[in-house]
Each structure stands twice: as structure tokens, then as C-alpha cells.
């Protein structure tokens, strides 16, 4: 399992619009083959910052099944108007 953590800084004052847009495209990522779960969180100390937590079967499930398809284009088109800057995403694995 791979955990994608993506941070989004949103233009101040547009947080509600961003969340509304996210809710319209959440299923685009959630229904991607290889996606196990997805949720969006909001940073309490920085209310214009949101963090996406998405669990994938593999990195390829994310990069090939989502980012390499029209799913990503749809997702990005809905959310990017609210970005204050480029998102930052990394893939993580559990340690034992």
C-alpha cells in the first residue's frame, strides 16, 4: 500500500468554493482502479491549507490509473482555479 499526501494552499476567501469543487470530483479519484481510500483534511492552524490523503495499491495505480488519464484532467480542472500555488504531493510507505 502507498499513501499519497498532497498539500493544497488555497486562495484565501475561496476555501468554501474549493471544498464544493472537491465534493463534485471526489468520486473521480475514489473510483479509480487501485484507489483504496481518499479523504480531504483541513489544517486547523492554516485554514487555507488542505491535505489530501489517498491510499493506493501501488504507485503505478496512482500514476498510471489516475494521473495518466482523463480522470486527472477532470480533477485538476475542477480544483486548480482555487490554488494559491502548485500543490505538493509525495508517496509514502509504512515502516515496520
PDB file of N, CA and C in Angstrom, residues 20 30 62 65 74 81 88:
ATOM      1  N   UNK A  20     -16.392  22.807  -2.216  1.00  0.00           N
ATOM      2  CA  UNK A  20     -17.534  22.456  -3.058  1.00  0.00           C
ATOM      3  C   UNK A  20     -17.068  21.763  -4.335  1.00  0.00           C
ATOM      4  N   UNK A  30     -11.831   8.473  -6.140  1.00  0.00           N
ATOM      5  CA  UNK A  30     -12.252   7.326  -5.323  1.00  0.00           C
ATOM      6  C   UNK A  30     -12.589   6.106  -6.166  1.00  0.00           C
ATOM      7  N   UNK A  62      -1.643   5.000  -8.882  1.00  0.00           N
ATOM      8  CA  UNK A  62      -1.828   6.455  -8.863  1.00  0.00           C
ATOM      9  C   UNK A  62      -1.353   7.095 -10.160  1.00  0.00           C
ATOM     10  N   UNK A  65      -3.160   4.849 -13.462  1.00  0.00           N
ATOM     11  CA  UNK A  65      -4.620   4.732 -13.484  1.00  0.00           C
ATOM     12  C   UNK A  65      -5.321   6.061 -13.230  1.00  0.00           C
ATOM     13  N   UNK A  74      -9.869  15.987 -15.386  1.00  0.00           N
ATOM     14  CA  UNK A  74     -11.144  16.408 -14.802  1.00  0.00           C
ATOM     15  C   UNK A  74     -10.949  16.920 -13.388  1.00  0.00           C
ATOM     16  N   UNK A  81      -8.526  26.211 -10.176  1.00  0.00           N
ATOM     17  CA  UNK A  81      -8.826  27.648 -10.090  1.00  0.00           C
ATOM     18  C   UNK A  81      -8.675  28.224  -8.684  1.00  0.00           C
ATOM     19  N   UNK A  88       1.722  20.235  -3.573  1.00  0.00           N
ATOM     20  CA  UNK A  88       2.908  19.429  -3.287  1.00  0.00           C
ATOM     21  C   UNK A  88       2.425  18.029  -2.913  1.00  0.00           C
TER      22      UNK A  88
END
